[in-house]
Short mmCIF file of C-alpha atoms in Angstrom, two decimals:
data_model
loop_
_atom_site.label_atom_id
_atom_site.label_comp_id
_atom_site.label_asym_id
_atom_site.label_seq_id
_atom_site.Cartn_x
_atom_site.Cartn_y
_atom_site.Cartn_z
CA MET A 269 1.70 58.52 7.27
CA ASN A 270 -1.31 56.39 5.71
CA ASN A 271 -0.88 54.51 1.59
CA ARG A 272 -2.66 57.89 0.63
CA GLY A 273 0.35 59.61 0.90
CA GLN A 274 -0.76 61.65 4.16
CA VAL A 275 -0.45 62.76 7.41
CA LEU A 276 -3.61 62.89 9.72
CA GLY A 277 -3.67 64.91 12.63
CA GLU A 278 -6.43 64.13 14.92
CA GLY A 279 -9.20 65.47 14.37
CA ASP A 280 -7.77 67.08 11.07
CA GLU A 281 -9.12 63.61 8.74
CA ASP A 282 -10.26 65.41 5.03
CA ASP A 283 -13.48 64.91 3.58
CA GLU A 284 -12.28 63.09 0.61
CA LEU A 285 -10.64 60.32 3.00
CA LEU A 286 -14.46 60.38 4.65
CA ALA A 287 -15.92 59.65 2.41
CA ASP A 288 -13.62 56.74 1.11
CA VAL A 289 -13.81 54.85 4.61
CA ALA A 290 -17.78 55.11 4.68
CA ARG A 291 -18.06 54.46 0.60
CA ARG A 292 -16.15 51.10 1.32
CA TYR A 293 -18.12 50.28 4.73
CA TYR A 294 -21.58 51.39 3.90
CA LEU A 295 -21.71 50.62 0.35
CA ASP A 296 -19.38 47.85 -0.41
CA ASN A 297 -19.72 45.63 2.94
CA THR A 298 -15.66 45.90 3.66
CA SER A 299 -15.11 45.60 7.47
CA LYS A 300 -13.67 47.74 9.51
CA VAL A 301 -10.29 45.29 10.69
CA ASP A 302 -9.73 45.52 6.09
CA ILE A 303 -10.32 48.59 5.71
CA ALA A 304 -7.53 49.47 8.76
CA LYS A 305 -5.28 47.22 7.34
CA ASP A 306 -5.74 48.66 3.25
CA LEU A 307 -5.06 52.28 4.72
CA ASP A 308 -2.87 51.78 7.59
CA LEU A 309 -4.82 52.50 9.60
CA SER A 310 -5.59 51.10 13.28
CA ARG A 311 -9.33 50.09 13.60
CA PHE A 312 -10.54 52.19 16.23
CA LYS A 313 -8.96 54.81 13.77
CA VAL A 314 -12.04 53.96 11.33
CA ALA A 315 -14.52 53.53 13.83
CA ARG A 316 -14.16 57.39 14.35
CA LEU A 317 -13.42 58.51 11.08
CA LEU A 318 -17.18 56.78 10.59
CA GLU A 319 -18.52 58.82 13.00
CA ASP A 320 -17.20 62.10 12.17
CA ALA A 321 -18.35 61.04 8.79
CA ARG A 322 -21.71 61.06 10.35
CA ALA A 323 -21.46 64.06 12.47
CA ARG A 324 -20.22 66.33 8.97
CA GLY A 325 -23.08 65.40 7.34
CA ILE A 326 -21.07 63.03 4.48
CA VAL A 327 -22.60 59.78 5.53
CA GLN A 328 -26.97 60.30 5.92
CA ILE A 329 -28.65 57.53 7.25
CA GLN A 330 -32.35 57.59 6.14
CA ILE A 331 -34.82 54.63 7.78
CA LYS A 332 -37.53 54.21 5.17
CA SER A 333 -40.28 52.06 7.39
CA PRO A 334 -41.46 49.21 4.93
CA SER A 335 -45.24 49.76 5.90
CA PRO A 336 -47.37 52.34 3.99
CA ILE A 337 -49.26 52.83 7.66
CA ASP A 338 -49.20 56.61 8.81
CA ARG A 339 -49.31 55.78 12.92
CA ALA A 340 -49.32 59.63 13.80
CA LEU A 341 -52.32 59.82 11.86
CA ALA A 342 -53.97 56.73 13.13
CA ASP A 343 -52.64 58.19 17.02
CA GLU A 344 -54.53 61.59 15.99
CA LEU A 345 -58.00 59.56 14.41
CA ALA A 346 -57.98 57.23 17.61
CA GLU A 347 -58.00 59.89 19.96
CA LYS A 348 -60.59 61.89 18.42
CA LEU A 349 -63.24 58.78 17.30
CA GLY A 350 -62.46 57.74 20.94
CA VAL A 351 -61.54 54.31 19.77
CA PRO A 352 -58.91 52.26 21.32
CA ARG A 353 -57.19 51.74 17.94
CA CYS A 354 -57.19 52.90 14.57
CA VAL A 355 -54.73 51.64 11.20
CA VAL A 356 -54.15 54.55 8.74
CA THR A 357 -52.90 53.19 5.77
CA HIS A 358 -51.48 55.46 2.62
CA THR A 359 -52.91 54.69 -0.82
CA SER A 360 -53.51 55.45 -4.46
CA GLY A 361 -54.01 54.33 -7.61
CA SER A 362 -57.76 52.60 -8.47
CA PRO A 363 -60.69 52.90 -5.95
CA GLU A 364 -60.57 49.06 -6.59
CA GLN A 365 -56.31 49.05 -6.00
CA ILE A 366 -56.96 51.98 -2.71
CA ARG A 367 -59.47 48.68 -1.99
CA ASP A 368 -57.02 45.79 -1.82
CA GLN A 369 -54.72 48.13 -0.19
CA VAL A 370 -56.76 48.56 2.43
CA ALA A 371 -58.05 44.32 2.63
CA GLU A 372 -54.18 44.28 3.06
CA ALA A 373 -53.25 46.55 5.61
CA ALA A 374 -57.08 45.03 7.87
CA ALA A 375 -55.36 41.22 7.43
CA ARG A 376 -52.39 42.21 9.10
CA THR A 377 -54.66 43.86 11.54
CA VAL A 378 -57.04 41.16 12.11
CA ALA A 379 -54.67 38.04 12.19
CA PRO A 380 -53.13 39.24 15.17
CA LEU A 381 -56.41 39.24 17.08
CA VAL A 382 -57.14 35.79 16.59
CA HIS A 383 -56.98 32.95 18.39
CA ASP A 384 -57.08 29.34 18.76
CA GLY A 385 -60.50 28.86 19.30
CA ASP A 386 -61.77 31.95 19.00
CA LEU A 387 -65.28 32.68 17.19
CA LEU A 388 -64.81 35.39 13.96
CA GLY A 389 -67.47 36.95 12.53
CA LEU A 390 -67.13 38.20 8.58
CA THR A 391 -69.88 40.10 7.05
CA TRP A 392 -69.46 40.01 3.35
CA SER A 393 -68.18 43.53 1.28
CA ARG A 394 -65.94 43.75 -1.46
CA ALA A 395 -62.97 44.78 0.86
CA VAL A 396 -63.35 42.03 3.50
CA ASP A 397 -63.81 39.83 0.80
CA ALA A 398 -60.27 41.06 -0.61
CA MET A 399 -59.23 40.77 3.13
CA VAL A 400 -58.90 37.04 3.42
CA ASP A 401 -57.28 36.73 0.14
CA HIS A 402 -54.26 38.73 1.90
CA PHE A 403 -54.41 36.45 4.47
CA ASP A 404 -51.48 34.11 5.09
CA THR A 405 -52.61 31.66 7.35
CA LEU A 406 -54.71 32.24 10.50
CA PRO A 407 -55.57 30.17 14.02
CA ALA A 408 -57.57 27.56 14.41
CA CYS A 409 -60.92 29.20 14.75
CA THR A 410 -64.49 29.12 13.87
CA VAL A 411 -65.87 31.35 11.17
CA VAL A 412 -69.53 32.69 11.53
CA GLN A 413 -70.98 34.18 8.52
CA MET A 414 -73.09 37.07 9.51
CA ALA A 415 -75.48 38.07 7.17
CA GLY A 416 -77.06 36.61 3.85
CA SER A 417 -75.20 36.24 1.03
CA LEU A 418 -74.97 39.45 -1.26
CA HIS A 419 -73.34 39.93 -4.73
CA SER A 420 -71.96 42.00 -6.21
CA PRO A 421 -71.70 43.50 -10.01
CA ALA A 422 -68.87 45.08 -9.31
CA GLY A 423 -67.08 41.09 -8.57
CA GLY A 424 -66.24 38.96 -5.39
CA GLY A 425 -67.82 36.15 -4.35
CA SER A 426 -70.53 35.43 -1.09
CA THR A 427 -70.62 35.88 2.13
CA MET A 428 -70.79 32.55 2.19
CA ASP A 429 -67.51 31.71 -0.01
CA LEU A 430 -66.09 34.52 2.38
CA ALA A 431 -66.64 32.66 5.25
CA ARG A 432 -65.57 28.94 4.04
CA ARG A 433 -62.15 30.47 2.29
CA ALA A 434 -61.62 32.18 5.83
CA ALA A 435 -62.07 28.56 7.71
CA ALA A 436 -60.12 26.85 5.25
CA LEU A 437 -57.30 28.61 6.07
CA ALA A 438 -58.17 28.19 9.36
CA GLY A 439 -58.71 24.97 9.68
CA GLY A 440 -61.93 25.34 10.90
CA THR A 441 -65.45 25.22 10.70
CA ALA A 442 -67.71 27.46 8.67
CA HIS A 443 -70.97 27.77 9.89
CA ALA A 444 -73.30 29.79 6.75
CA VAL A 445 -76.47 31.62 6.27
CA HIS A 446 -78.30 29.80 3.29
CA ALA A 447 -80.22 32.63 2.33
CA PRO A 448 -79.90 36.31 0.55
CA LEU A 449 -79.29 39.21 2.76
CA VAL A 450 -81.94 40.89 1.58
CA VAL A 451 -85.13 39.35 0.77
CA ASP A 452 -87.69 41.59 -0.17
CA ASP A 453 -91.44 39.75 1.40
CA VAL A 454 -91.52 40.39 4.38
CA ALA A 455 -93.30 37.29 5.70
CA ALA A 456 -90.48 35.12 4.38
CA VAL A 457 -88.07 37.06 6.11
CA ALA A 458 -89.45 35.81 9.02
CA ALA A 459 -89.70 32.36 7.95
CA LEU A 460 -86.07 31.81 6.49
CA ARG A 461 -85.03 33.62 10.07
CA ARG A 462 -86.80 30.92 11.90
CA GLN A 463 -84.62 27.77 10.21
CA PRO A 464 -82.84 26.18 12.21
CA GLY A 465 -79.59 26.53 10.14
CA ILE A 466 -79.77 29.93 9.83
CA ALA A 467 -81.44 30.83 13.36
CA ASP A 468 -78.01 29.20 15.20
CA THR A 469 -75.81 30.80 12.86
CA LEU A 470 -77.27 33.89 13.68
CA ALA A 471 -77.01 32.95 17.44
CA LEU A 472 -73.74 31.89 16.94
CA ALA A 473 -72.86 36.34 17.35
CA ASP A 474 -73.73 36.56 20.60
CA ARG A 475 -70.71 34.82 21.01
CA LEU A 476 -68.11 36.26 18.46
CA ASP A 477 -64.78 37.06 20.12
CA ILE A 478 -63.92 39.07 17.17
CA SER A 479 -65.85 40.56 13.77
CA VAL A 480 -65.07 42.29 10.79
CA VAL A 481 -67.87 45.00 8.85
CA ALA A 482 -67.25 47.48 6.25
CA ILE A 483 -68.80 51.15 6.54
CA GLY A 484 -70.82 51.94 4.04
CA ALA A 485 -72.24 55.07 3.44
CA TRP A 486 -75.96 55.50 2.37
CA ARG A 487 -75.92 57.00 -1.03
CA THR A 488 -75.36 56.09 -4.45
CA GLY A 489 -71.86 53.89 -5.15
CA CYS A 490 -71.04 53.70 -1.66
CA SER A 491 -73.34 50.94 -0.21
CA THR A 492 -73.91 47.51 -2.14
CA VAL A 493 -77.27 47.02 0.16
CA TRP A 494 -77.92 50.19 -1.46
CA ASP A 495 -77.51 48.78 -5.38
CA ALA A 496 -79.94 46.08 -3.99
CA VAL A 497 -82.52 47.67 -3.21
CA SER A 498 -85.23 50.05 -4.38
CA GLU A 499 -85.79 53.43 -4.91
CA GLU A 500 -88.53 53.58 -2.34
CA ILE A 501 -86.06 51.54 -0.08
CA ARG A 502 -83.45 53.92 -0.50
CA ASP A 503 -84.98 57.34 0.24
CA ASP A 504 -87.39 55.74 3.29
CA GLY A 505 -83.67 54.95 4.81
CA LEU A 506 -82.77 58.69 3.88
CA ALA A 507 -85.82 60.56 4.95
CA GLY A 508 -84.89 58.26 8.76
CA GLY A 509 -81.80 60.02 8.65
CA ALA A 510 -79.47 57.12 7.27
CA VAL A 511 -75.75 58.26 6.50
CA ALA A 512 -74.44 54.94 7.30
CA GLU A 513 -75.13 50.77 6.46
CA VAL A 514 -73.24 48.20 8.04
CA SER A 515 -74.20 44.68 7.55
CA GLY A 516 -77.55 45.56 6.34
CA HIS A 517 -78.40 47.88 9.02
CA LEU A 518 -79.18 51.94 8.54
CA PHE A 519 -77.84 54.62 11.33
CA THR A 520 -78.41 57.87 11.82
CA ALA A 521 -74.79 60.82 11.97
CA ASP A 522 -75.78 60.16 15.77
CA GLY A 523 -75.82 56.47 15.63
CA LYS A 524 -78.74 55.19 15.94
CA LEU A 525 -80.37 52.71 14.33
CA VAL A 526 -82.91 53.34 11.74
CA GLU A 527 -86.08 52.06 12.20
CA SER A 528 -86.77 51.94 8.22
CA PRO A 529 -88.81 48.89 6.52
CA LEU A 530 -85.03 47.67 5.18
CA GLU A 531 -84.81 46.50 9.25
CA GLN A 532 -87.33 44.21 8.58
CA MET A 533 -85.86 42.82 5.29
CA ILE A 534 -82.68 41.30 5.73
CA ILE A 535 -81.21 38.10 6.86
CA ALA A 536 -78.16 38.92 9.52
CA VAL A 537 -77.05 40.00 12.84
CA SER A 538 -79.20 42.00 14.85
CA ALA A 539 -77.23 45.76 15.60
CA ASP A 540 -76.74 44.75 19.08
CA GLN A 541 -74.69 41.80 18.12
CA LEU A 542 -72.94 43.91 16.25
CA ARG A 543 -72.05 45.64 19.12
CA ARG A 544 -70.78 43.05 21.85
CA PRO A 545 -67.58 41.43 20.17
CA ALA A 546 -64.76 42.54 22.32
CA GLU A 547 -62.89 43.44 19.21
CA ARG A 548 -64.71 44.80 16.26
CA VAL A 549 -62.62 45.53 13.35
CA ALA A 550 -64.17 48.32 10.71
CA LEU A 551 -62.55 49.01 7.05
CA ALA A 552 -63.62 52.00 5.63
CA ALA A 553 -62.25 52.98 2.45
CA GLY A 554 -63.39 55.62 -0.54
CA VAL A 555 -64.98 59.39 -0.37
CA HIS A 556 -68.56 60.03 0.84
CA ARG A 557 -68.20 58.27 4.41
CA ALA A 558 -66.59 60.54 6.92
CA PRO A 559 -69.97 61.12 8.34
CA ALA A 560 -70.61 56.78 7.99
CA VAL A 561 -67.25 56.48 9.66
CA ILE A 562 -68.55 58.75 12.35
CA SER A 563 -71.86 57.50 12.92
CA ALA A 564 -70.89 53.68 13.20
CA VAL A 565 -68.25 54.80 15.81
CA ARG A 566 -70.94 56.40 17.80
CA ALA A 567 -72.66 53.04 16.89
CA GLY A 568 -70.45 51.21 18.96
CA LEU A 569 -69.76 49.06 16.01
CA VAL A 570 -66.08 49.73 15.79
CA SER A 571 -62.87 48.94 18.31
CA THR A 572 -60.35 48.88 15.59
CA LEU A 573 -60.62 50.68 12.33
CA VAL A 574 -59.27 50.76 9.30
CA THR A 575 -58.90 52.97 6.82
CA THR A 576 -56.85 55.55 4.07
CA THR A 577 -54.97 58.37 4.87
CA ASP A 578 -57.86 60.26 3.22
CA LEU A 579 -60.83 58.95 4.63
CA ALA A 580 -58.78 59.77 8.20
CA ARG A 581 -58.32 63.19 7.05
CA ASP A 582 -61.76 63.70 5.71
CA VAL A 583 -63.36 62.45 9.44
CA LEU A 584 -60.92 64.58 11.04
CA ARG A 585 -62.53 67.69 9.67
CA GLU A 586 -66.02 66.64 9.62
CA LEU A 587 -65.25 65.96 13.22
CA ALA A 588 -63.74 69.76 13.63
CA ALA A 589 -66.76 70.90 11.91
CA LEU A 590 -69.43 69.10 13.67
CA GLU A 591 -67.38 70.78 17.72
CA ARG A 592 -67.86 74.13 15.77
CA THR A 593 -71.21 73.72 15.72
#
């Protein structure tokens, strides 16, 4: 008999006693030894009661991962795209909030990939800019600016600020490109590319260990470069079949570089240089970007994709539709 005045037979414990023991153990953090003393039971009996409480469903243990990452969807997306890794995060809120959530996921993804002595290349985008703000620290690496400066009317800094901020976190050196990303005068672009400081920085892209870029879609509201060029340049890109913009370069749906006039107007690493790092992290978020993501992957610009659940599903639907055609 216990202090509840009950005689308990083996396997005959009532639900009230099971709930009482479970409440003391799981909610009140009372040890099994103390529960046994309070209820005049053996410690082994308490342990069996807790097992029975779980078996009968009186105790239901739910483990909620603190991570918003959808690993199953990420694995499916990586397999369908044929890339080594995808990181797919649940997002909600305004476009700015979603961008920041992708940036946070990217920071958690990129930081472990960087090692002491690495060359880390960054191209400016609002998402990459926000990613740097989410780094706590970085290994001692050198940060290379992969394109000229681009200021966004929607906020954010310039590429040079981005590289310097990242290098400060790493305690390393930033190599900046002191020029705009887009210059209307083609002769001026050629002259700027030949300047030693710019030429030397862009040449470092041949030796990058890891790069981080954003995937833009070549359409209104989906690329900061689109916003920075004339309607004629936009139309030239569309006429060439452009669906994606990465670091100022335009790519077709099957991943081919578009030889548009824009290609002669940008001061950035080449498309070939974008393909060279062993780790090529690309960020993508927002509507209308599924064809652009597929294009960037086919162009060889992505080894790790960081994106949202919504865009991941859009990409999977786009891939399924392409398979049917």
